[in-house]
Amino acid sequence: MTSFQARIASSKTGNAGTRARRHPPKKEGKPGGSQRDALAQETRERLLDAAEELFATHGLYGTTVRAIAGLAGVDTALIHYYFGTKRELFDTAFLRRSTVVNRERTESLKHYIAGHADSLTVEGAIEAFLEPLLTRERFDDPGWRNHCALAAQISNTPEWGGEVMTEHYDGTVRDLLEVLKRALPGAEEADIYWCYQFLSGSLMSLLAATGRIDRLSGGLCRSGDVETFKPRLIQYAASGARAVCGLI
């Protein structure tokens, strides 16, 4: 049994445990407690949204706690109260959406394998991996765009970016690699890793959405046009993978 299959087999138990931790038994509290909790949660989410936006634009070191608090409309003391340090706020902001993507990627790859067990393709595996992130709805959402831009920025930060991406995203990347190995029988394992590296580089360039292709093409192409670039990215990466692996 592969590590991906083992993770899927144990998902019901793991998810149950997560649900139990996230939803502890309710306790009787003072009148107004629910309202205070709701206000605290709303403040916390505003801080995360503000941090995500500023980190995506200016980076970890270029963003100040004061700027985050100002954008969120709260006192700086609340950042320390809810998150501790600026780095802890950064990690929490990135984790908030990466957790969603990872959960949906696991399910997407699982469903793809279940429906194509005997006919796995590189295109199908890559599409299942990309779909949870590259949807029209998410690319149109400012918060998700900020997360994507932040992921691209982190990936290109030599000092600590590799460590952060490893922590947050390598689990589902390894799931994809296992499916690619099955879709490319006979390929050298090193070639498959290189193919993922090239796919990742292309994806991060697209997620950065700097608008460069808009300027280069004179408006013919738009960096935010996910419905146009997604099928091209899949075709480009899959064809390149087969070529690199010597299968065409």
PDB file of C-alpha atoms in Angstrom:
ATOM      1  CA  MET A   1       0.000   0.000   0.000  1.00  0.00           C
ATOM      2  CA  THR A   2       1.422   3.417  -0.961  1.00  0.00           C
ATOM      3  CA  SER A   3       1.598   6.318   1.486  1.00  0.00           C
ATOM      4  CA  PHE A   4      -1.214   8.041  -0.424  1.00  0.00           C
ATOM      5  CA  GLN A   5      -3.442   4.972  -0.167  1.00  0.00           C
ATOM      6  CA  ALA A   6      -2.622   4.613   3.521  1.00  0.00           C
ATOM      7  CA  ARG A   7      -3.585   8.229   4.154  1.00  0.00           C
ATOM      8  CA  ILE A   8      -6.890   7.775   2.353  1.00  0.00           C
ATOM      9  CA  ALA A   9      -7.614   4.540   4.244  1.00  0.00           C
ATOM     10  CA  SER A  10      -7.176   6.335   7.553  1.00  0.00           C
ATOM     11  CA  SER A  11      -8.935   9.549   6.539  1.00  0.00           C
ATOM     12  CA  LYS A  12     -12.220   8.775   8.309  1.00  0.00           C
ATOM     13  CA  THR A  13     -10.511   8.309  11.657  1.00  0.00           C
ATOM     14  CA  GLY A  14      -8.274  11.338  11.164  1.00  0.00           C
ATOM     15  CA  ASN A  15     -11.139  13.579  10.077  1.00  0.00           C
ATOM     16  CA  ALA A  16     -13.231  12.487  13.021  1.00  0.00           C
ATOM     17  CA  GLY A  17     -10.412  13.421  15.356  1.00  0.00           C
ATOM     18  CA  THR A  18     -10.042  16.803  13.666  1.00  0.00           C
ATOM     19  CA  ARG A  19     -13.753  17.483  13.958  1.00  0.00           C
ATOM     20  CA  ALA A  20     -13.631  16.597  17.632  1.00  0.00           C
ATOM     21  CA  ARG A  21     -10.789  19.018  18.263  1.00  0.00           C
ATOM     22  CA  ARG A  22     -12.384  21.829  16.283  1.00  0.00           C
ATOM     23  CA  HIS A  23     -15.812  21.444  17.880  1.00  0.00           C
ATOM     24  CA  PRO A  24     -15.346  20.776  21.619  1.00  0.00           C
ATOM     25  CA  PRO A  25     -18.408  20.312  23.827  1.00  0.00           C
ATOM     26  CA  LYS A  26     -20.153  23.596  24.528  1.00  0.00           C
ATOM     27  CA  LYS A  27     -19.826  24.996  28.019  1.00  0.00           C
ATOM     28  CA  GLU A  28     -22.244  27.164  29.908  1.00  0.00           C
ATOM     29  CA  GLY A  29     -20.933  30.698  30.040  1.00  0.00           C
ATOM     30  CA  LYS A  30     -21.912  34.175  31.045  1.00  0.00           C
ATOM     31  CA  PRO A  31     -24.706  35.938  29.147  1.00  0.00           C
ATOM     32  CA  GLY A  32     -23.335  37.527  26.006  1.00  0.00           C
ATOM     33  CA  GLY A  33     -20.530  35.000  25.690  1.00  0.00           C
ATOM     34  CA  SER A  34     -21.616  33.888  22.239  1.00  0.00           C
ATOM     35  CA  GLN A  35     -21.664  37.456  21.018  1.00  0.00           C
ATOM     36  CA  ARG A  36     -18.180  38.089  22.397  1.00  0.00           C
ATOM     37  CA  ASP A  37     -16.895  34.907  20.772  1.00  0.00           C
ATOM     38  CA  ALA A  38     -18.397  35.915  17.435  1.00  0.00           C
ATOM     39  CA  LEU A  39     -16.822  39.367  17.677  1.00  0.00           C
ATOM     40  CA  ALA A  40     -13.448  37.862  18.558  1.00  0.00           C
ATOM     41  CA  GLN A  41     -13.647  35.482  15.596  1.00  0.00           C
ATOM     42  CA  GLU A  42     -14.635  38.302  13.258  1.00  0.00           C
ATOM     43  CA  THR A  43     -11.686  40.404  14.473  1.00  0.00           C
ATOM     44  CA  ARG A  44      -9.342  37.464  14.059  1.00  0.00           C
ATOM     45  CA  GLU A  45     -10.513  36.882  10.480  1.00  0.00           C
ATOM     46  CA  ARG A  46     -10.092  40.586   9.636  1.00  0.00           C
ATOM     47  CA  LEU A  47      -6.528  40.433  10.885  1.00  0.00           C
ATOM     48  CA  LEU A  48      -5.831  37.313   8.834  1.00  0.00           C
ATOM     49  CA  ASP A  49      -7.309  38.907   5.705  1.00  0.00           C
ATOM     50  CA  ALA A  50      -5.283  42.080   6.195  1.00  0.00           C
ATOM     51  CA  ALA A  51      -2.090  40.155   6.901  1.00  0.00           C
ATOM     52  CA  GLU A  52      -2.603  37.938   3.853  1.00  0.00           C
ATOM     53  CA  GLU A  53      -3.065  40.967   1.599  1.00  0.00           C
ATOM     54  CA  LEU A  54      -0.038  42.854   2.898  1.00  0.00           C
ATOM     55  CA  PHE A  55       2.252  39.827   3.050  1.00  0.00           C
ATOM     56  CA  ALA A  56       1.313  38.954  -0.541  1.00  0.00           C
ATOM     57  CA  THR A  57       2.201  42.490  -1.652  1.00  0.00           C
ATOM     58  CA  HIS A  58       5.171  43.410   0.527  1.00  0.00           C
ATOM     59  CA  GLY A  59       6.469  40.119   1.926  1.00  0.00           C
ATOM     60  CA  LEU A  60       7.081  39.065   5.508  1.00  0.00           C
ATOM     61  CA  TYR A  61       9.863  41.554   6.188  1.00  0.00           C
ATOM     62  CA  GLY A  62       8.294  44.418   4.254  1.00  0.00           C
ATOM     63  CA  THR A  63       5.072  44.287   6.260  1.00  0.00           C
ATOM     64  CA  THR A  64       4.763  45.812   9.710  1.00  0.00           C
ATOM     65  CA  VAL A  65       2.450  44.847  12.532  1.00  0.00           C
ATOM     66  CA  ARG A  66       1.210  48.443  12.576  1.00  0.00           C
ATOM     67  CA  ALA A  67       0.280  48.272   8.888  1.00  0.00           C
ATOM     68  CA  ILE A  68      -1.665  45.030   9.403  1.00  0.00           C
ATOM     69  CA  ALA A  69      -3.538  46.459  12.365  1.00  0.00           C
ATOM     70  CA  GLY A  70      -4.271  49.648  10.435  1.00  0.00           C
ATOM     71  CA  LEU A  71      -5.711  47.787   7.456  1.00  0.00           C
ATOM     72  CA  ALA A  72      -7.809  45.591   9.763  1.00  0.00           C
ATOM     73  CA  GLY A  73      -8.954  48.631  11.761  1.00  0.00           C
ATOM     74  CA  VAL A  74      -7.839  47.318  15.150  1.00  0.00           C
ATOM     75  CA  ASP A  75      -5.207  48.048  17.771  1.00  0.00           C
ATOM     76  CA  THR A  76      -1.786  46.429  17.288  1.00  0.00           C
ATOM     77  CA  ALA A  77      -2.109  44.806  20.712  1.00  0.00           C
ATOM     78  CA  LEU A  78      -4.763  42.477  19.300  1.00  0.00           C
ATOM     79  CA  ILE A  79      -2.237  40.945  16.902  1.00  0.00           C
ATOM     80  CA  HIS A  80      -0.059  39.908  19.815  1.00  0.00           C
ATOM     81  CA  TYR A  81      -3.118  38.767  21.762  1.00  0.00           C
ATOM     82  CA  TYR A  82      -4.489  36.506  19.013  1.00  0.00           C
ATOM     83  CA  PHE A  83      -1.301  35.383  17.253  1.00  0.00           C
ATOM     84  CA  GLY A  84       1.784  36.227  19.277  1.00  0.00           C
ATOM     85  CA  THR A  85       4.469  37.299  16.819  1.00  0.00           C
ATOM     86  CA  LYS A  86       4.299  38.577  13.252  1.00  0.00           C
ATOM     87  CA  ARG A  87       5.795  35.311  12.015  1.00  0.00           C
ATOM     88  CA  GLU A  88       3.106  33.325  13.831  1.00  0.00           C
ATOM     89  CA  LEU A  89       0.473  35.503  12.164  1.00  0.00           C
ATOM     90  CA  PHE A  90       2.152  34.867   8.795  1.00  0.00           C
ATOM     91  CA  ASP A  91       2.095  31.094   9.345  1.00  0.00           C
ATOM     92  CA  THR A  92      -1.521  31.119  10.504  1.00  0.00           C
ATOM     93  CA  ALA A  93      -2.625  33.191   7.519  1.00  0.00           C
ATOM     94  CA  PHE A  94      -0.948  30.821   5.076  1.00  0.00           C
ATOM     95  CA  LEU A  95      -2.193  27.704   6.867  1.00  0.00           C
ATOM     96  CA  ARG A  96      -5.814  28.890   6.750  1.00  0.00           C
ATOM     97  CA  ARG A  97      -6.175  28.311   3.000  1.00  0.00           C
ATOM     98  CA  SER A  98      -3.430  25.724   2.404  1.00  0.00           C
ATOM     99  CA  THR A  99      -5.361  23.376   4.706  1.00  0.00           C
ATOM    100  CA  VAL A 100      -8.419  23.717   2.468  1.00  0.00           C
ATOM    101  CA  VAL A 101      -6.412  23.129  -0.716  1.00  0.00           C
ATOM    102  CA  ASN A 102      -4.678  20.058   0.705  1.00  0.00           C
ATOM    103  CA  ARG A 103      -7.916  18.488   1.873  1.00  0.00           C
ATOM    104  CA  GLU A 104      -9.574  19.057  -1.499  1.00  0.00           C
ATOM    105  CA  ARG A 105      -6.522  17.861  -3.434  1.00  0.00           C
ATOM    106  CA  THR A 106      -6.505  14.607  -1.512  1.00  0.00           C
ATOM    107  CA  GLU A 107     -10.175  14.077  -2.323  1.00  0.00           C
ATOM    108  CA  SER A 108      -9.710  15.103  -5.963  1.00  0.00           C
ATOM    109  CA  LEU A 109      -6.828  12.683  -6.518  1.00  0.00           C
ATOM    110  CA  LYS A 110      -8.706   9.931  -4.685  1.00  0.00           C
ATOM    111  CA  HIS A 111     -11.765  10.368  -6.910  1.00  0.00           C
ATOM    112  CA  TYR A 112      -9.611  10.473 -10.047  1.00  0.00           C
ATOM    113  CA  ILE A 113      -7.898   7.195  -9.151  1.00  0.00           C
ATOM    114  CA  ALA A 114     -11.225   5.562  -8.264  1.00  0.00           C
ATOM    115  CA  GLY A 115     -12.679   6.448 -11.647  1.00  0.00           C
ATOM    116  CA  HIS A 116      -9.596   5.733 -13.775  1.00  0.00           C
ATOM    117  CA  ALA A 117      -7.732   2.967 -11.949  1.00  0.00           C
ATOM    118  CA  ASP A 118      -6.804   1.211 -15.190  1.00  0.00           C
ATOM    119  CA  SER A 119      -6.451   4.288 -17.399  1.00  0.00           C
ATOM    120  CA  LEU A 120      -4.460   6.875 -15.464  1.00  0.00           C
ATOM    121  CA  THR A 121      -3.031   9.689 -17.579  1.00  0.00           C
ATOM    122  CA  VAL A 122      -0.596  12.484 -16.840  1.00  0.00           C
ATOM    123  CA  GLU A 123      -3.204  15.024 -17.913  1.00  0.00           C
ATOM    124  CA  GLY A 124      -5.813  13.564 -15.587  1.00  0.00           C
ATOM    125  CA  ALA A 125      -3.456  13.445 -12.612  1.00  0.00           C
ATOM    126  CA  ILE A 126      -2.311  17.037 -13.104  1.00  0.00           C
ATOM    127  CA  GLU A 127      -5.858  18.305 -13.573  1.00  0.00           C
ATOM    128  CA  ALA A 128      -7.020  16.557 -10.391  1.00  0.00           C
ATOM    129  CA  PHE A 129      -4.119  18.149  -8.523  1.00  0.00           C
ATOM    130  CA  LEU A 130      -4.664  21.667  -9.898  1.00  0.00           C
ATOM    131  CA  GLU A 131      -8.453  21.848  -9.868  1.00  0.00           C
ATOM    132  CA  PRO A 132      -8.960  22.627  -6.153  1.00  0.00           C
ATOM    133  CA  LEU A 133      -6.844  25.766  -6.493  1.00  0.00           C
ATOM    134  CA  LEU A 134      -7.414  26.845 -10.094  1.00  0.00           C
ATOM    135  CA  THR A 135     -11.155  27.413 -10.140  1.00  0.00           C
ATOM    136  CA  ARG A 136     -12.815  30.482 -11.574  1.00  0.00           C
ATOM    137  CA  GLU A 137     -14.487  31.248  -8.256  1.00  0.00           C
ATOM    138  CA  ARG A 138     -11.249  31.162  -6.280  1.00  0.00           C
ATOM    139  CA  PHE A 139      -9.255  33.101  -8.836  1.00  0.00           C
ATOM    140  CA  ASP A 140     -11.909  35.818  -8.720  1.00  0.00           C
ATOM    141  CA  ASP A 141     -11.828  35.943  -4.905  1.00  0.00           C
ATOM    142  CA  PRO A 142      -9.389  38.594  -3.536  1.00  0.00           C
ATOM    143  CA  GLY A 143      -8.489  36.478  -0.510  1.00  0.00           C
ATOM    144  CA  TRP A 144      -7.631  33.442  -2.607  1.00  0.00           C
ATOM    145  CA  ARG A 145      -5.684  35.607  -5.069  1.00  0.00           C
ATOM    146  CA  ASN A 146      -3.647  36.897  -2.146  1.00  0.00           C
ATOM    147  CA  HIS A 147      -2.982  33.341  -0.988  1.00  0.00           C
ATOM    148  CA  CYS A 148      -1.850  32.344  -4.479  1.00  0.00           C
ATOM    149  CA  ALA A 149       0.449  35.350  -4.769  1.00  0.00           C
ATOM    150  CA  LEU A 150       1.837  34.619  -1.315  1.00  0.00           C
ATOM    151  CA  ALA A 151       2.519  30.994  -2.268  1.00  0.00           C
ATOM    152  CA  ALA A 152       4.403  32.163  -5.359  1.00  0.00           C
ATOM    153  CA  GLN A 153       6.416  34.595  -3.271  1.00  0.00           C
ATOM    154  CA  ILE A 154       7.267  31.995  -0.640  1.00  0.00           C
ATOM    155  CA  SER A 155       8.374  29.526  -3.305  1.00  0.00           C
ATOM    156  CA  ASN A 156      10.919  32.054  -4.529  1.00  0.00           C
ATOM    157  CA  THR A 157      12.336  32.931  -1.110  1.00  0.00           C
ATOM    158  CA  PRO A 158      15.590  30.954  -0.756  1.00  0.00           C
ATOM    159  CA  GLU A 159      16.094  31.774   2.928  1.00  0.00           C
ATOM    160  CA  TRP A 160      13.048  29.902   4.262  1.00  0.00           C
ATOM    161  CA  GLY A 161      10.569  29.443   1.419  1.00  0.00           C
ATOM    162  CA  GLY A 162      11.428  25.810   0.760  1.00  0.00           C
ATOM    163  CA  GLU A 163      10.882  24.938   4.403  1.00  0.00           C
ATOM    164  CA  VAL A 164       7.465  26.629   4.479  1.00  0.00           C
ATOM    165  CA  MET A 165       6.249  25.006   1.254  1.00  0.00           C
ATOM    166  CA  THR A 166       7.515  21.630   2.450  1.00  0.00           C
ATOM    167  CA  GLU A 167       5.561  21.984   5.667  1.00  0.00           C
ATOM    168  CA  HIS A 168       2.340  23.169   4.062  1.00  0.00           C
ATOM    169  CA  TYR A 169       2.172  21.486   0.666  1.00  0.00           C
ATOM    170  CA  ASP A 170       4.588  18.567   0.245  1.00  0.00           C
ATOM    171  CA  GLY A 171       2.080  15.974   1.477  1.00  0.00           C
ATOM    172  CA  THR A 172      -0.254  16.363  -1.490  1.00  0.00           C
ATOM    173  CA  VAL A 173       2.667  16.901  -3.868  1.00  0.00           C
ATOM    174  CA  ARG A 174       3.902  13.435  -2.923  1.00  0.00           C
ATOM    175  CA  ASP A 175       0.387  12.128  -3.573  1.00  0.00           C
ATOM    176  CA  LEU A 176       0.568  13.563  -7.094  1.00  0.00           C
ATOM    177  CA  LEU A 177       4.025  12.076  -7.652  1.00  0.00           C
ATOM    178  CA  GLU A 178       2.739   8.609  -6.786  1.00  0.00           C
ATOM    179  CA  VAL A 179      -0.068   8.956  -9.336  1.00  0.00           C
ATOM    180  CA  LEU A 180       2.367  10.236 -11.970  1.00  0.00           C
ATOM    181  CA  LYS A 181       4.607   7.226 -11.410  1.00  0.00           C
ATOM    182  CA  ARG A 182       1.635   4.989 -12.194  1.00  0.00           C
ATOM    183  CA  ALA A 183       0.681   7.083 -15.231  1.00  0.00           C
ATOM    184  CA  LEU A 184       4.269   6.997 -16.568  1.00  0.00           C
ATOM    185  CA  PRO A 185       5.315   3.354 -16.204  1.00  0.00           C
ATOM    186  CA  GLY A 186       8.923   2.767 -17.096  1.00  0.00           C
ATOM    187  CA  ALA A 187       9.935   6.385 -16.530  1.00  0.00           C
ATOM    188  CA  GLU A 188      13.045   7.158 -14.508  1.00  0.00           C
ATOM    189  CA  GLU A 189      12.043   8.320 -11.039  1.00  0.00           C
ATOM    190  CA  ALA A 190      14.380  11.311 -11.202  1.00  0.00           C
ATOM    191  CA  ASP A 191      12.696  12.450 -14.420  1.00  0.00           C
ATOM    192  CA  ILE A 192       9.294  12.442 -12.730  1.00  0.00           C
ATOM    193  CA  TYR A 193      10.628  14.649  -9.926  1.00  0.00           C
ATOM    194  CA  TRP A 194      12.072  17.053 -12.486  1.00  0.00           C
ATOM    195  CA  CYS A 195       8.759  17.138 -14.311  1.00  0.00           C
ATOM    196  CA  TYR A 196       7.010  18.168 -11.116  1.00  0.00           C
ATOM    197  CA  GLN A 197       9.626  20.865 -10.562  1.00  0.00           C
ATOM    198  CA  PHE A 198       8.906  22.296 -14.013  1.00  0.00           C
ATOM    199  CA  LEU A 199       5.139  22.119 -13.402  1.00  0.00           C
ATOM    200  CA  SER A 200       5.580  23.859 -10.057  1.00  0.00           C
ATOM    201  CA  GLY A 201       7.663  26.632 -11.600  1.00  0.00           C
ATOM    202  CA  SER A 202       5.023  27.279 -14.264  1.00  0.00           C
ATOM    203  CA  LEU A 203       2.234  27.204 -11.695  1.00  0.00           C
ATOM    204  CA  MET A 204       3.957  29.663  -9.372  1.00  0.00           C
ATOM    205  CA  SER A 205       4.573  32.063 -12.247  1.00  0.00           C
ATOM    206  CA  LEU A 206       0.858  31.979 -13.032  1.00  0.00           C
ATOM    207  CA  LEU A 207      -0.171  32.347  -9.387  1.00  0.00           C
ATOM    208  CA  ALA A 208       2.011  35.436  -9.004  1.00  0.00           C
ATOM    209  CA  ALA A 209      -0.271  37.142 -11.565  1.00  0.00           C
ATOM    210  CA  THR A 210       2.146  40.024 -12.083  1.00  0.00           C
ATOM    211  CA  GLY A 211       0.496  41.045 -15.352  1.00  0.00           C
ATOM    212  CA  ARG A 212       3.711  40.596 -17.313  1.00  0.00           C
ATOM    213  CA  ILE A 213       2.095  38.401 -19.971  1.00  0.00           C
ATOM    214  CA  ASP A 214      -0.592  41.072 -20.371  1.00  0.00           C
ATOM    215  CA  ARG A 215       2.073  43.613 -21.267  1.00  0.00           C
ATOM    216  CA  LEU A 216       4.172  41.272 -23.386  1.00  0.00           C
ATOM    217  CA  SER A 217       1.149  40.209 -25.442  1.00  0.00           C
ATOM    218  CA  GLY A 218      -0.305  43.689 -25.701  1.00  0.00           C
ATOM    219  CA  GLY A 219      -3.445  42.490 -23.953  1.00  0.00           C
ATOM    220  CA  LEU A 220      -3.865  39.348 -26.062  1.00  0.00           C
ATOM    221  CA  CYS A 221      -3.305  37.212 -22.947  1.00  0.00           C
ATOM    222  CA  ARG A 222      -4.413  38.019 -19.390  1.00  0.00           C
ATOM    223  CA  SER A 223      -2.624  36.682 -16.345  1.00  0.00           C
ATOM    224  CA  GLY A 224      -5.881  36.213 -14.444  1.00  0.00           C
ATOM    225  CA  ASP A 225      -7.647  34.295 -17.206  1.00  0.00           C
ATOM    226  CA  VAL A 226      -7.672  30.931 -15.430  1.00  0.00           C
ATOM    227  CA  GLU A 227     -10.150  29.355 -17.861  1.00  0.00           C
ATOM    228  CA  THR A 228      -7.689  29.974 -20.704  1.00  0.00           C
ATOM    229  CA  PHE A 229      -4.379  29.187 -19.049  1.00  0.00           C
ATOM    230  CA  LYS A 230      -5.430  26.111 -17.015  1.00  0.00           C
ATOM    231  CA  PRO A 231      -5.983  23.704 -19.959  1.00  0.00           C
ATOM    232  CA  ARG A 232      -2.835  25.040 -21.639  1.00  0.00           C
ATOM    233  CA  LEU A 233      -0.808  24.508 -18.473  1.00  0.00           C
ATOM    234  CA  ILE A 234      -2.067  20.918 -18.197  1.00  0.00           C
ATOM    235  CA  GLN A 235      -1.289  20.181 -21.854  1.00  0.00           C
ATOM    236  CA  TYR A 236       2.127  21.844 -21.628  1.00  0.00           C
ATOM    237  CA  ALA A 237       3.127  20.004 -18.443  1.00  0.00           C
ATOM    238  CA  ALA A 238       1.815  16.597 -19.552  1.00  0.00           C
ATOM    239  CA  SER A 239       3.429  16.741 -23.006  1.00  0.00           C
ATOM    240  CA  GLY A 240       6.678  17.911 -21.472  1.00  0.00           C
ATOM    241  CA  ALA A 241       6.591  15.118 -18.911  1.00  0.00           C
ATOM    242  CA  ARG A 242       6.231  12.433 -21.574  1.00  0.00           C
ATOM    243  CA  ALA A 243       9.047  14.011 -23.600  1.00  0.00           C
ATOM    244  CA  VAL A 244      11.386  14.242 -20.606  1.00  0.00           C
ATOM    245  CA  CYS A 245      10.606  10.644 -19.669  1.00  0.00           C
ATOM    246  CA  GLY A 246      11.293   9.468 -23.221  1.00  0.00           C
ATOM    247  CA  LEU A 247       7.761   8.183 -23.744  1.00  0.00           C
ATOM    248  CA  ILE A 248       7.005  10.009 -27.011  1.00  0.00           C
TER     249      ILE A 248
END
